Short mmCIF file of C-alpha atoms in Angstrom, two decimals:
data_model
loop_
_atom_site.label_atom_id
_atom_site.label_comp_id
_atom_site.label_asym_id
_atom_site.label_seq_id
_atom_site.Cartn_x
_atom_site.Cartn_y
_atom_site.Cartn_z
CA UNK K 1 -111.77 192.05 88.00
CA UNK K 2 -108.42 192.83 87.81
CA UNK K 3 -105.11 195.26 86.84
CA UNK K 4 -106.68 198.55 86.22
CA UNK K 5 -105.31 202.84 85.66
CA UNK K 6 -105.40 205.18 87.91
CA UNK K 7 -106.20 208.04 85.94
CA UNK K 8 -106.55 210.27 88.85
CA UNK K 9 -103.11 210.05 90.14
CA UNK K 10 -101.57 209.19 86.64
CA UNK K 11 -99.49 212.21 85.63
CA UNK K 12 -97.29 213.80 82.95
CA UNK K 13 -95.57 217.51 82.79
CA UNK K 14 -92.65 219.13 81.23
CA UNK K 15 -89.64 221.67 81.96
CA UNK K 16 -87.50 223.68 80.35
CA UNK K 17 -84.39 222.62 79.88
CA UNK K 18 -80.55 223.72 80.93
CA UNK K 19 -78.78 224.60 77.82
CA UNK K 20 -75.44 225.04 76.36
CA UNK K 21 -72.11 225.75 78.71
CA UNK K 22 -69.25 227.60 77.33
CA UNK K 23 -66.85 225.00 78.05
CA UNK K 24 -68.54 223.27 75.65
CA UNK K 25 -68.36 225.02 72.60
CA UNK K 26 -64.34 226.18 73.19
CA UNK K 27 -64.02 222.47 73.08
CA UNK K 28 -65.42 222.35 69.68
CA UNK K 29 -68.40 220.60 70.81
CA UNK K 30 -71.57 222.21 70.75
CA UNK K 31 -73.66 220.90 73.24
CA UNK K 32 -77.56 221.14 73.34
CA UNK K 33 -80.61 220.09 75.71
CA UNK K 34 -84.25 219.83 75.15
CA UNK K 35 -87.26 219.92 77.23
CA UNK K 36 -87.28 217.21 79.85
CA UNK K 37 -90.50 215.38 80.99
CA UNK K 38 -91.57 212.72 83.50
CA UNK K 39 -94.86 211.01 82.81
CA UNK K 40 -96.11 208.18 85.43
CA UNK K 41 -98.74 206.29 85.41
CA UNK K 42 -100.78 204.66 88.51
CA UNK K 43 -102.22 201.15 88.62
CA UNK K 44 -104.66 199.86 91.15
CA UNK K 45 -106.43 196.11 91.38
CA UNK K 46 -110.43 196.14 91.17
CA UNK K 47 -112.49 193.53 92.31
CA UNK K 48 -115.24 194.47 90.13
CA UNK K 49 -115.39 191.66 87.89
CA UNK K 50 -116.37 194.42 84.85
CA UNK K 51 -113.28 196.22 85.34
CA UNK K 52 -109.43 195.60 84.39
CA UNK K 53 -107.72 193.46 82.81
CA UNK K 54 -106.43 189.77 84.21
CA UNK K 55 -109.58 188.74 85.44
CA UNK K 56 -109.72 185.64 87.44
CA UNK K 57 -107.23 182.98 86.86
CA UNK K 58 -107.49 179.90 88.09
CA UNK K 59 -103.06 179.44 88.38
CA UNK K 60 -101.24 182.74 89.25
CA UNK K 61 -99.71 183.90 86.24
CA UNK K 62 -96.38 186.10 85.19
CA UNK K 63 -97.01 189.56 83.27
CA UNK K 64 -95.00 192.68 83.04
CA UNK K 65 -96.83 196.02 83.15
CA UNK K 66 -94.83 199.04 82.00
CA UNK K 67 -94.06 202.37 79.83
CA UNK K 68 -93.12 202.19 76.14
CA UNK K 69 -92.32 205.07 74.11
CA UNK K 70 -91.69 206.14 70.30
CA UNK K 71 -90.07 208.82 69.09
CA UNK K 72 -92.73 208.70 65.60
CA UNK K 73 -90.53 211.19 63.73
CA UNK K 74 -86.93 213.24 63.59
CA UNK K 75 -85.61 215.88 61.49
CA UNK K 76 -81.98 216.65 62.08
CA UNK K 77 -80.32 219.60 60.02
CA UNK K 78 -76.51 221.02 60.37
CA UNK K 79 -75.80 223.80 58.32
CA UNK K 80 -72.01 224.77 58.46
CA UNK K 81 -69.97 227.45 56.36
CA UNK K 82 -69.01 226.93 52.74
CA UNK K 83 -70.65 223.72 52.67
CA UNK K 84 -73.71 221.53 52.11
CA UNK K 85 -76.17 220.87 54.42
CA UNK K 86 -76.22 217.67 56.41
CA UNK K 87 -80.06 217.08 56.72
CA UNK K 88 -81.67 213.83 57.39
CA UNK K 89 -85.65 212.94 58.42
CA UNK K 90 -86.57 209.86 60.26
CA UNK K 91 -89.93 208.94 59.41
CA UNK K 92 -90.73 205.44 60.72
CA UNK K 93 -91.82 205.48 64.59
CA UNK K 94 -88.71 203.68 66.71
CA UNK K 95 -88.65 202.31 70.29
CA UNK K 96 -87.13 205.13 72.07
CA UNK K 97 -85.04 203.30 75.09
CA UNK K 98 -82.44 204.08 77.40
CA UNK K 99 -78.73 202.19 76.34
CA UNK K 100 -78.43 200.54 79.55
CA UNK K 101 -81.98 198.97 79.80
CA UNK K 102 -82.30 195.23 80.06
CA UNK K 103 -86.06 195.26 79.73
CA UNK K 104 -86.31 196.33 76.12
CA UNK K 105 -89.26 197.69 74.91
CA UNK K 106 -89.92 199.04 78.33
CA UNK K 107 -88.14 202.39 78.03
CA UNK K 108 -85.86 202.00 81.17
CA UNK K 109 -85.27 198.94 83.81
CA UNK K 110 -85.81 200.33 87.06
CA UNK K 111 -83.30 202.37 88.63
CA UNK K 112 -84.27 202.58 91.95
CA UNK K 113 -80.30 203.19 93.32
CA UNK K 114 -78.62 206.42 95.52
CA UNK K 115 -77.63 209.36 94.00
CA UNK K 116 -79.63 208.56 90.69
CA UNK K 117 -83.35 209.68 89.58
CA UNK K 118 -85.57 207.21 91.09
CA UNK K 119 -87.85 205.34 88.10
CA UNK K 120 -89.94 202.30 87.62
CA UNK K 121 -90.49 202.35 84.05
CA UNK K 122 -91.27 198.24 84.23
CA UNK K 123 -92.06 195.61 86.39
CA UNK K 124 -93.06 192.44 86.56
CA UNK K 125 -96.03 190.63 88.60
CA UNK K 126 -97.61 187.51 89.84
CA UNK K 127 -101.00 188.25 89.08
CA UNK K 128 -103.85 186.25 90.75
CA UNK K 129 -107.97 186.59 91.51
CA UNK K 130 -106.95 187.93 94.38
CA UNK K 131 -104.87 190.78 93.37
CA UNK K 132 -100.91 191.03 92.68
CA UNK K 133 -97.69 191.41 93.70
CA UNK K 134 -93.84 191.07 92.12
CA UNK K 135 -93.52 188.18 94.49
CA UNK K 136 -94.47 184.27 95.62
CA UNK K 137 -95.68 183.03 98.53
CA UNK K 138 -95.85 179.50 99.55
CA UNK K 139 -97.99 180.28 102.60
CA UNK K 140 -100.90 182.42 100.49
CA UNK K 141 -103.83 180.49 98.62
CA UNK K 142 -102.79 182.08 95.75
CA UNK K 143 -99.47 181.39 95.67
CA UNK K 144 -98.87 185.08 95.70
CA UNK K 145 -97.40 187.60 97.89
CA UNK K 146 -100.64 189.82 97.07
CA UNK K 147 -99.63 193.81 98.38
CA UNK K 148 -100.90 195.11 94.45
CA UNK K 149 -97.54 196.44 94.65
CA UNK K 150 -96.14 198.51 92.66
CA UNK K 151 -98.97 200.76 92.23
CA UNK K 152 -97.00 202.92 90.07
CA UNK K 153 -94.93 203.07 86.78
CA UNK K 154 -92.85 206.46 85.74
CA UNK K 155 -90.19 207.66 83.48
CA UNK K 156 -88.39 210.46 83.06
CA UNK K 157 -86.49 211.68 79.61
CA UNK K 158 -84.52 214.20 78.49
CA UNK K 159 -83.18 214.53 74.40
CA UNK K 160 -79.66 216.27 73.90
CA UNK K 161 -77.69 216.31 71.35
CA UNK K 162 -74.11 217.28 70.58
CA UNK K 163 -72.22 217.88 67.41
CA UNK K 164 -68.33 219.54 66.14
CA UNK K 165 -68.39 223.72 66.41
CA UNK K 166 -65.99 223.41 63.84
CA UNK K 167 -65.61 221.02 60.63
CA UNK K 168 -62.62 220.92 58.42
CA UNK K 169 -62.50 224.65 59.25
CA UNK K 170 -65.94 225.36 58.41
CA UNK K 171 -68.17 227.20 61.55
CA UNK K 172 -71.49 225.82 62.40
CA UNK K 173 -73.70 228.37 61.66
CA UNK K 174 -77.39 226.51 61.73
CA UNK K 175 -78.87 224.00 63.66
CA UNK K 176 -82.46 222.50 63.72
CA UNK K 177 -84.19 219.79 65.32
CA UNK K 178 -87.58 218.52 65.44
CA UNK K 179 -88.84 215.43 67.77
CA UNK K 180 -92.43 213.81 67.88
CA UNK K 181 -92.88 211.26 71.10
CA UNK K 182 -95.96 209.41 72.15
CA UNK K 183 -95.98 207.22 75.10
CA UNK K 184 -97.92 204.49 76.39
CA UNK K 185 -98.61 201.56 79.22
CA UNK K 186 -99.24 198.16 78.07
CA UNK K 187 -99.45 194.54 79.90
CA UNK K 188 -97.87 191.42 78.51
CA UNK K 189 -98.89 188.35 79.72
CA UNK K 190 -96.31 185.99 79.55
CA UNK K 191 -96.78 182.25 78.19
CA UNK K 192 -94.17 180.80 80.80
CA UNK K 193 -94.61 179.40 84.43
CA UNK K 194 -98.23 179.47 84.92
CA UNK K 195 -98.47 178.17 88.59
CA UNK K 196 -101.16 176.40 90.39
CA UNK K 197 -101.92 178.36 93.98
CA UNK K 198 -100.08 176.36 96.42
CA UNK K 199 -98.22 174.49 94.49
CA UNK K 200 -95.33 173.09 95.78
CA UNK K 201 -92.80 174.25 93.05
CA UNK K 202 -93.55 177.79 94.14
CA UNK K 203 -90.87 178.23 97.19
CA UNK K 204 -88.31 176.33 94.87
CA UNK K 205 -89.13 179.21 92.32
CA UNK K 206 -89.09 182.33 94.68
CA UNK K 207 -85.62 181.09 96.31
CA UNK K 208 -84.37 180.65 92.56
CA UNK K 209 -86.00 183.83 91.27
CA UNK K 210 -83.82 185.31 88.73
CA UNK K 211 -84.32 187.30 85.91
CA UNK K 212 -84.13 183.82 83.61
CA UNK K 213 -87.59 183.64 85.01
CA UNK K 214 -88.98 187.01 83.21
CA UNK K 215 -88.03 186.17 79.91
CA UNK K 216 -90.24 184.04 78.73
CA UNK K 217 -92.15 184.19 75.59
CA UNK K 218 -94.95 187.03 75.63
CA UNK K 219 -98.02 186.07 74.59
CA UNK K 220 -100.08 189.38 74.12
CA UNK K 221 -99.81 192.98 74.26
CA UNK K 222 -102.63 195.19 76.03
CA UNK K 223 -102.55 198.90 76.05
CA UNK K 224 -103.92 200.35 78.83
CA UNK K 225 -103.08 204.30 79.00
CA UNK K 226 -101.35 206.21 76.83
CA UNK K 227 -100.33 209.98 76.54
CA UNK K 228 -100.48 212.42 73.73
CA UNK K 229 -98.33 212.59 70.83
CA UNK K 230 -96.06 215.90 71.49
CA UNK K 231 -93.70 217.56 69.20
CA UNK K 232 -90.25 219.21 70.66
CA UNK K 233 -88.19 221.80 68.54
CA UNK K 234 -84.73 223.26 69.01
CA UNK K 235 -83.09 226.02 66.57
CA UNK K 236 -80.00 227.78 66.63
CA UNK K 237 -78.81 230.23 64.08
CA UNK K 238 -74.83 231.91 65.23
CA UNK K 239 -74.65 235.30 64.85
CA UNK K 240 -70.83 236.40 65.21
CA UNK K 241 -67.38 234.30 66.10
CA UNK K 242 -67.30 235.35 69.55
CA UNK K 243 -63.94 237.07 71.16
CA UNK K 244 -61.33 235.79 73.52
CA UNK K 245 -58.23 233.49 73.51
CA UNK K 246 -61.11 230.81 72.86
CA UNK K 247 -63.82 232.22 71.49
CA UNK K 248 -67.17 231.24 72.15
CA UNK K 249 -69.57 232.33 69.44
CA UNK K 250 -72.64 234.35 69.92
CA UNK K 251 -76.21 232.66 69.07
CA UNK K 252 -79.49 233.05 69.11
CA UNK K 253 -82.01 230.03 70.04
CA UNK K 254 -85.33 228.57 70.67
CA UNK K 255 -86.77 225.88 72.36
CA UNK K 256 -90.32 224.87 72.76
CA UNK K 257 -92.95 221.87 72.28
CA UNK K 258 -96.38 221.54 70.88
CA UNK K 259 -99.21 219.16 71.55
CA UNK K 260 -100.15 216.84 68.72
CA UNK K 261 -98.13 215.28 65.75
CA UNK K 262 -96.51 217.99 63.62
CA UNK K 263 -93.43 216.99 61.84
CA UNK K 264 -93.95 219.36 58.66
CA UNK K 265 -94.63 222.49 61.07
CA UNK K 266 -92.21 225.33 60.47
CA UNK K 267 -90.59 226.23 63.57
CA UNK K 268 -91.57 229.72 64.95
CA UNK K 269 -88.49 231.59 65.47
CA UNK K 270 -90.40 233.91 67.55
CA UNK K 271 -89.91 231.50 70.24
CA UNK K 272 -86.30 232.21 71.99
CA UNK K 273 -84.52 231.28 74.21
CA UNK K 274 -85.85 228.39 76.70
CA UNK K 275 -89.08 230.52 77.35
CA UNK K 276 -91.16 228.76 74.43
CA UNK K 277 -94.15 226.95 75.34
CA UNK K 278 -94.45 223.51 76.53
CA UNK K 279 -96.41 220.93 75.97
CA UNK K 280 -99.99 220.13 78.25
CA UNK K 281 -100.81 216.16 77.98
CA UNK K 282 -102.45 213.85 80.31
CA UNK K 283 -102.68 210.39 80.42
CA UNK K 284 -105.94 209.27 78.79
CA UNK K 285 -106.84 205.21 78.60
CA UNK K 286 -106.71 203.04 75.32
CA UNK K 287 -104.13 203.69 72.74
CA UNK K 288 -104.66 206.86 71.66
CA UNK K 289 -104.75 205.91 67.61
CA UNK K 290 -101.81 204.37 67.62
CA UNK K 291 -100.19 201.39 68.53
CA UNK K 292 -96.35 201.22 69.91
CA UNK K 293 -93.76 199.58 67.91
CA UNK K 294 -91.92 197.29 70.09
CA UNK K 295 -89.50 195.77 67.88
CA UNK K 296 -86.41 197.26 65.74
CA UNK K 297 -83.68 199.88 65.83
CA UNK K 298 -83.48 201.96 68.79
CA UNK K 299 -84.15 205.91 68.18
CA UNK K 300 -80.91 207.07 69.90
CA UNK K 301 -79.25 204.06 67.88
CA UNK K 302 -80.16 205.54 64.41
CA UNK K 303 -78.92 209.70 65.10
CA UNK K 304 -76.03 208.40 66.25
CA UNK K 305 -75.12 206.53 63.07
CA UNK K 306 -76.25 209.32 60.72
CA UNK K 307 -73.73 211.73 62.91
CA UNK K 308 -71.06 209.25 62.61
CA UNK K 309 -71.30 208.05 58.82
CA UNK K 310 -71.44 212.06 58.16
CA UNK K 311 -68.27 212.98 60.52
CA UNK K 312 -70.54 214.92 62.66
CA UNK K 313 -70.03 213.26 65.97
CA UNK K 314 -68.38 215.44 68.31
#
């Protein structure tokens, strides 16, 4: 028995992106999106003791069940007038994570607020023989509010990028940008605060229940589901200075994505505009031949401190 996926009402899709405003570029930025993509993935408990992961624990226990993703490879290239190119290739797979997340390597902490995209990218249970749920309960045998709630975990992500128009006088003229994700769930059991059911220390914790409580040390990673690696491309190539009092320039541009792991493909300028393909990925159980890093620099960390070391950072 225990945590299992959902396969059936797991889900992960793509859309094109909005890109470039004028406003940018007279500001000597140049602005870019790519693709966007929300991938969730459903979670259900089974009593069939053949089935899930958990099993049947004698004390409720404290795990964390969420979505971790890598960005496995990035090629950056600038090309501006009268100059060298600034090109750069990150090859080792990062943990790809949002700046304001306090559940690192979980992509996101929930954001669950008005006004904002509603996500669940983490969260953290009492798991029990009798099923789940993020809180305790005094009154229960298991010492567990069990509602196997919540029954779902979901991200969404969009790269951008931005960079100066205009360097020490020199135009842009080239851009190019290549980005290989792969995504995952995993479990972590955590080695902490093991209760017995109906213990009496368990309405002490709930009334104290602060995040103090979900950091202790992890004892093992499971994978559970995982999709696809996917590949995302953006070029741009200007094609004339633009007119006006501040001119915009002309461009031409593609963006598109590709199933599977291809950092060395050449991009196909045939695809223009945002009217490329996109990628087609499901979520699929196990780890899908890889395993997700969960430890060292952030993705978004390193590009920003190639732009900056190169005086690229608009």
């Amino acid at each position: 028995m225990g945590i299992v996926v959902d396969l059936a009402n797991s889900d992960a899709h793509f859309e094109a992106p909005t890109i470039l405003t004028s406003s940018d570029l007279g500001f000597n930025q140049f602005v870019y999106d790519m693709p966007s993509w929300a991938v969730s993935f459903a979670i259900k408990f089974d009593p069939d003791p053949n089935k899930g992961i958990g099993g049947a624990p004698q004390d409720s226990e404290l795990w964390e069940i969420g979505i971790v993703q890598n960005l496995l490879f990035e090629r950056i290239l600038f090309e501006y007038s009268g100059v060298p190119v600034f090109s750069t290739e990150f090859t080792a797979p990062t943990v790809d994570i949002l700046d304001n997340s306090f559940d690192r390597p979980f992509y996101s902490s929930p954001e669950l607020g008005p006004n904002r995209r509603k996500t669940r990218a983490v969260t953290h249970i009492w798991y029990s023989s009798q099923g789940y749920g993020e809180l305790l309960d005094p009154s229960s045998t298991s010492g567990v509010r069990v509602n196997n709630m919540p029954n779902l975990l979901d991200m969404w992500d969009q790269p951008s990028g931005g960079v100066l128009l205009r360097r020490n006088g020199s135009l842009l003229n080239r851009v190019e940008k290549v980005l290989c994700f792969q995504t995952w769930l995993v479990a972590r059991k955590k080695g902490l605060f093991s209760l017995p059911a109906g213990s009496s220390q368990i309405k002490a914790l709930r009334d104290a229940f602060i995040p103090a409580l979900l950091r202790p040390a992890v004892q093992s990673t499971i994978v559970l589901a995982h999709v696809p690696a996917f590949t995302l491309t953006f070029w741009l190539t200007i094609t004339g200075p633009g007119k006006g009092f501040v001119p915009t320039p002309t461009f031409d541009y593609g963006v598109y994505g590709e199933n599977g792991f291809l950092p060395k493909k050449r991009i196909n300028h045939a695809f223009q505009t945002i009217m490329g393909p996109l990628p087609s990925v499901s979520a699929n159980l196990g780890d899908g031949g890889r395993f997700p890093i969960t430890i060292g620099r952030a993705s978004a960390e390193q590009a920003r401190n190639w732009l900056s070391v190169n005086g690229l950072a608009a």
